[in-house]
Amino acid sequence: MTGSESRVAIVTGASRGIGAAVARRLAADGLTTIVNYAGSADAAAKVVDSIERAGGRAISAQADVSDAQAVKRMFDAAEDAFGGVDVLVNNAGIMRLATVAESHDALFDQTIAINLKGTFNSLREAARRLRQGGRIINFSSSVIGLYPPTYGVYAATKAAVEALTRILAKELGSRGVTVNAVAPGPVATELFLAGRDDATIERAKQMNPLGRLGEAEDIANVVSMLVGPDGGWINGQIVRANGGAV
Ligand code: NAP
């Protein structure tokens, strides 16, 4: 990469919610952005379109992150199109809630496959390929620290992601690559809002001293800082972006 070329970022799960806000923000910061999605092709195309209309550079890339070969192909395509990858934002995730007693096998297997194996699949490709000085941002959650009932399987995947974050930071330091995780509190996206009534949402707002839900852009701001020049000395950390909830 020469100094005049923009850095290249893959953002997983960027067709909506936090990932879409991160993709838009990194593109506005000047990065060429790969908008990954699993099934929502139209939504991903709209994110790419909004980036291009704002003067940024982006493409969409379908890949189910739980499929190691599909993730490999996405990195291959990014390298073919743009010469390399500098940033991975490992955002794709699902949240299915149930007590341990009521968690069925499909809930467990799907959550592990996407949140843990999916994160791992992208981390492995990034660990092998990210260019010198690269940045990796994983996604945990502030349920680590709060440990609310019904979040058992979801929280278990995020605890594992935090462990991978700290260890990979030690493995990649010699290449100047930093590895951090962002752990949001409740953010007003489909993942959090779907199926919740007004009273539950109001309680979630009152969990932090600022008295509101996070917005996807609040989290994109944190990712932008970690990816940008001001974040270079932050490494192996879990940044709890939750308005002060925990
Ligand atoms: P969201 O609105 O539900 O969006 C999820 C995104 O992930 C979508 O773009 C979806 O795309 C994609 N996705 C799902 N499964 C995928 C797969 N197998 N492969 C590739 N992409 C996949 O979720 P969000 O609230 O933005 O959450 C983003 C991340 O933040 C997650 O890791 C979540 O655990 C974490 N988080 C969220 C909150 C919150 O309150 N919202 C709090 C803490 C942590 P398709 O539709 O194409 O599948």
Short mmCIF file of N, CA and C and ligand atoms in Angstrom, two decimals, residues 12-20 36-41 43-44 62-67 90-95 113-115 118-119 138-143 154 157-158 182-193 196 214 216 219, ligand 1:
data_model
loop_
_atom_site.label_atom_id
_atom_site.label_comp_id
_atom_site.label_asym_id
_atom_site.label_seq_id
_atom_site.Cartn_x
_atom_site.Cartn_y
_atom_site.Cartn_z
N THR A 12 -18.13 -6.86 9.36
CA THR A 12 -19.10 -7.96 9.26
C THR A 12 -20.44 -7.51 9.83
N GLY A 13 -21.51 -8.07 9.25
CA GLY A 13 -22.86 -7.72 9.72
C GLY A 13 -23.16 -6.25 9.57
N ALA A 14 -22.89 -5.71 8.37
CA ALA A 14 -23.00 -4.26 8.17
C ALA A 14 -24.24 -3.86 7.38
N SER A 15 -25.21 -4.77 7.25
CA SER A 15 -26.41 -4.42 6.48
C SER A 15 -27.39 -3.58 7.29
N ARG A 16 -27.23 -3.55 8.61
CA ARG A 16 -28.11 -2.72 9.45
C ARG A 16 -27.44 -2.52 10.81
N GLY A 17 -28.12 -1.76 11.67
CA GLY A 17 -27.72 -1.64 13.07
C GLY A 17 -26.32 -1.05 13.24
N ILE A 18 -25.61 -1.56 14.23
CA ILE A 18 -24.29 -1.02 14.57
C ILE A 18 -23.32 -1.17 13.40
N GLY A 19 -23.34 -2.33 12.74
CA GLY A 19 -22.41 -2.57 11.64
C GLY A 19 -22.59 -1.58 10.51
N ALA A 20 -23.84 -1.25 10.17
CA ALA A 20 -24.09 -0.27 9.11
C ALA A 20 -23.54 1.10 9.51
N ASN A 36 -20.23 -6.35 4.76
CA ASN A 36 -20.60 -7.78 4.77
C ASN A 36 -22.03 -7.96 5.27
N TYR A 37 -22.69 -9.00 4.74
CA TYR A 37 -24.02 -9.38 5.20
C TYR A 37 -24.18 -10.87 4.98
N ALA A 38 -25.20 -11.45 5.63
CA ALA A 38 -25.47 -12.87 5.40
C ALA A 38 -26.64 -13.03 4.43
N GLY A 39 -27.80 -12.43 4.75
CA GLY A 39 -28.99 -12.62 3.93
C GLY A 39 -29.60 -11.33 3.40
N SER A 40 -29.26 -10.20 3.99
CA SER A 40 -29.97 -8.94 3.67
C SER A 40 -29.25 -8.18 2.56
N ALA A 41 -29.34 -8.73 1.34
CA ALA A 41 -28.61 -8.12 0.21
C ALA A 41 -29.11 -6.71 -0.08
N ALA A 43 -30.56 -4.51 1.88
CA ALA A 43 -30.16 -3.56 2.92
C ALA A 43 -28.67 -3.23 2.80
N ALA A 44 -27.85 -4.24 2.51
CA ALA A 44 -26.41 -3.99 2.34
C ALA A 44 -26.16 -3.08 1.15
N GLN A 62 -21.38 -10.78 0.37
CA GLN A 62 -22.17 -11.78 1.08
C GLN A 62 -21.24 -12.85 1.65
N ALA A 63 -21.39 -13.14 2.93
CA ALA A 63 -20.68 -14.27 3.55
C ALA A 63 -21.31 -14.52 4.90
N ASP A 64 -21.77 -15.74 5.11
CA ASP A 64 -22.23 -16.15 6.44
C ASP A 64 -20.96 -16.37 7.27
N VAL A 65 -20.77 -15.56 8.32
CA VAL A 65 -19.50 -15.62 9.05
C VAL A 65 -19.28 -16.98 9.72
N SER A 66 -20.35 -17.74 9.91
CA SER A 66 -20.17 -19.06 10.53
C SER A 66 -19.56 -20.07 9.55
N ASP A 67 -19.45 -19.71 8.28
CA ASP A 67 -18.91 -20.58 7.23
C ASP A 67 -17.46 -20.15 6.95
N ASN A 90 -15.36 -7.00 13.60
CA ASN A 90 -16.03 -8.29 13.74
C ASN A 90 -17.34 -8.08 14.48
N ASN A 91 -18.33 -7.53 13.75
CA ASN A 91 -19.56 -7.06 14.40
C ASN A 91 -20.74 -8.02 14.30
N ALA A 92 -20.75 -8.90 13.29
CA ALA A 92 -21.93 -9.75 13.06
C ALA A 92 -22.26 -10.54 14.31
N GLY A 93 -23.53 -10.58 14.66
CA GLY A 93 -23.92 -11.35 15.84
C GLY A 93 -25.42 -11.48 15.94
N ILE A 94 -25.85 -12.46 16.73
CA ILE A 94 -27.27 -12.64 17.00
C ILE A 94 -27.46 -12.74 18.51
N MET A 95 -28.70 -12.48 18.94
CA MET A 95 -29.00 -12.61 20.37
C MET A 95 -30.35 -13.33 20.53
N ALA A 113 -22.27 -20.79 16.69
CA ALA A 113 -21.79 -20.79 15.30
C ALA A 113 -21.56 -19.38 14.78
N ILE A 114 -22.46 -18.47 15.09
CA ILE A 114 -22.34 -17.10 14.53
C ILE A 114 -21.47 -16.23 15.45
N ASN A 115 -21.79 -16.17 16.73
CA ASN A 115 -21.10 -15.21 17.61
C ASN A 115 -19.67 -15.64 17.94
N GLY A 118 -18.09 -17.67 14.19
CA GLY A 118 -18.07 -16.62 13.17
C GLY A 118 -17.00 -15.58 13.47
N THR A 119 -16.94 -15.15 14.71
CA THR A 119 -15.90 -14.20 15.11
C THR A 119 -14.52 -14.83 14.89
N ASN A 138 -13.32 -6.43 17.84
CA ASN A 138 -14.34 -7.44 18.06
C ASN A 138 -15.54 -6.83 18.79
N PHE A 139 -16.64 -7.60 18.81
CA PHE A 139 -17.82 -7.13 19.53
C PHE A 139 -18.19 -8.05 20.69
N SER A 140 -18.04 -7.52 21.89
CA SER A 140 -18.56 -8.18 23.07
C SER A 140 -19.88 -7.50 23.45
N SER A 141 -20.21 -7.47 24.72
CA SER A 141 -21.45 -6.84 25.19
C SER A 141 -21.29 -6.51 26.66
N SER A 142 -22.00 -5.49 27.10
CA SER A 142 -21.96 -5.15 28.53
C SER A 142 -22.75 -6.14 29.39
N VAL A 143 -23.36 -7.16 28.77
CA VAL A 143 -23.93 -8.22 29.61
C VAL A 143 -22.82 -8.92 30.38
N TYR A 154 -25.73 -16.37 25.09
CA TYR A 154 -25.20 -15.15 24.43
C TYR A 154 -23.99 -14.63 25.19
N THR A 157 -20.82 -16.64 24.69
CA THR A 157 -20.08 -16.38 23.44
C THR A 157 -19.28 -15.09 23.56
N LYS A 158 -19.84 -14.08 24.22
CA LYS A 158 -19.15 -12.79 24.32
C LYS A 158 -17.95 -12.89 25.28
N VAL A 182 -15.17 -3.87 21.57
CA VAL A 182 -16.13 -2.91 22.08
C VAL A 182 -17.27 -3.71 22.70
N ALA A 183 -17.69 -3.29 23.89
CA ALA A 183 -18.76 -4.00 24.60
C ALA A 183 -19.90 -3.02 24.89
N PRO A 184 -20.84 -2.88 23.92
CA PRO A 184 -21.92 -1.91 24.12
C PRO A 184 -22.90 -2.37 25.19
N GLY A 185 -23.57 -1.38 25.82
CA GLY A 185 -24.81 -1.65 26.55
C GLY A 185 -25.94 -1.65 25.54
N PRO A 186 -27.20 -1.58 26.02
CA PRO A 186 -28.33 -1.61 25.08
C PRO A 186 -28.25 -0.49 24.03
N VAL A 187 -28.35 -0.89 22.77
CA VAL A 187 -28.29 0.05 21.64
C VAL A 187 -29.59 -0.11 20.85
N ALA A 188 -30.15 1.01 20.39
CA ALA A 188 -31.45 1.00 19.70
C ALA A 188 -31.31 0.43 18.30
N THR A 189 -31.19 -0.88 18.20
CA THR A 189 -31.15 -1.59 16.92
C THR A 189 -32.19 -2.71 16.99
N GLU A 190 -32.39 -3.34 15.82
CA GLU A 190 -33.34 -4.47 15.75
C GLU A 190 -32.99 -5.55 16.79
N LEU A 191 -31.69 -5.83 16.93
CA LEU A 191 -31.26 -6.90 17.85
C LEU A 191 -31.79 -6.65 19.26
N PHE A 192 -31.74 -5.40 19.71
CA PHE A 192 -32.19 -5.09 21.07
C PHE A 192 -33.69 -4.82 21.13
N LEU A 193 -34.24 -4.09 20.15
CA LEU A 193 -35.62 -3.61 20.27
C LEU A 193 -36.66 -4.68 19.94
N ARG A 196 -39.40 -6.31 22.41
CA ARG A 196 -39.40 -5.72 23.76
C ARG A 196 -40.52 -4.68 23.87
N GLY A 214 -28.19 3.56 23.90
CA GLY A 214 -27.15 3.93 22.96
C GLY A 214 -27.74 3.99 21.56
N ALA A 216 -26.62 3.55 17.39
CA ALA A 216 -25.56 2.86 16.63
C ALA A 216 -24.37 3.78 16.38
N ILE A 219 -21.67 3.91 19.06
CA ILE A 219 -20.71 2.80 19.01
C ILE A 219 -19.76 2.99 17.83
P1 NAP B 1 -28.62 -6.25 14.33
O1 NAP B 1 -29.27 -4.93 14.20
O2 NAP B 1 -29.47 -7.45 14.55
O3 NAP B 1 -27.70 -6.50 13.02
C1 NAP B 1 -27.00 -7.70 12.91
C2 NAP B 1 -26.17 -7.71 11.64
O4 NAP B 1 -25.43 -8.94 11.62
C3 NAP B 1 -27.00 -7.67 10.38
O5 NAP B 1 -26.34 -6.88 9.41
C4 NAP B 1 -27.02 -9.14 9.93
O6 NAP B 1 -27.10 -9.23 8.52
C5 NAP B 1 -25.67 -9.59 10.39
N1 NAP B 1 -25.56 -11.04 10.59
C6 NAP B 1 -26.28 -11.86 11.37
N2 NAP B 1 -25.87 -13.12 11.25
C7 NAP B 1 -24.85 -13.10 10.36
C8 NAP B 1 -24.01 -14.10 9.82
N3 NAP B 1 -24.14 -15.39 10.15
N4 NAP B 1 -23.05 -13.72 8.93
C9 NAP B 1 -22.91 -12.43 8.57
N5 NAP B 1 -23.69 -11.43 9.05
C10 NAP B 1 -24.64 -11.78 9.93
O7 NAP B 1 -27.55 -6.25 15.51
P2 NAP B 1 -26.76 -5.03 16.25
O8 NAP B 1 -27.55 -4.58 17.41
O9 NAP B 1 -26.31 -4.05 15.24
O10 NAP B 1 -25.52 -5.85 16.85
C11 NAP B 1 -24.22 -5.81 16.30
C12 NAP B 1 -23.24 -6.42 17.28
O11 NAP B 1 -23.27 -5.68 18.50
C13 NAP B 1 -23.53 -7.87 17.68
O12 NAP B 1 -22.32 -8.60 17.79
C14 NAP B 1 -24.20 -7.75 19.04
O13 NAP B 1 -24.01 -8.91 19.82
C15 NAP B 1 -23.45 -6.55 19.59
N6 NAP B 1 -24.19 -5.85 20.67
C16 NAP B 1 -25.39 -5.26 20.40
C17 NAP B 1 -26.05 -4.61 21.43
C18 NAP B 1 -27.40 -3.96 21.23
O14 NAP B 1 -28.04 -3.60 22.22
N7 NAP B 1 -27.86 -3.76 20.02
C19 NAP B 1 -25.50 -4.58 22.72
C20 NAP B 1 -24.28 -5.20 22.94
C21 NAP B 1 -23.62 -5.84 21.90
P3 NAP B 1 -28.15 -10.21 7.74
O15 NAP B 1 -29.52 -9.68 8.00
O16 NAP B 1 -27.73 -10.11 6.33
O17 NAP B 1 -27.97 -11.57 8.36
#
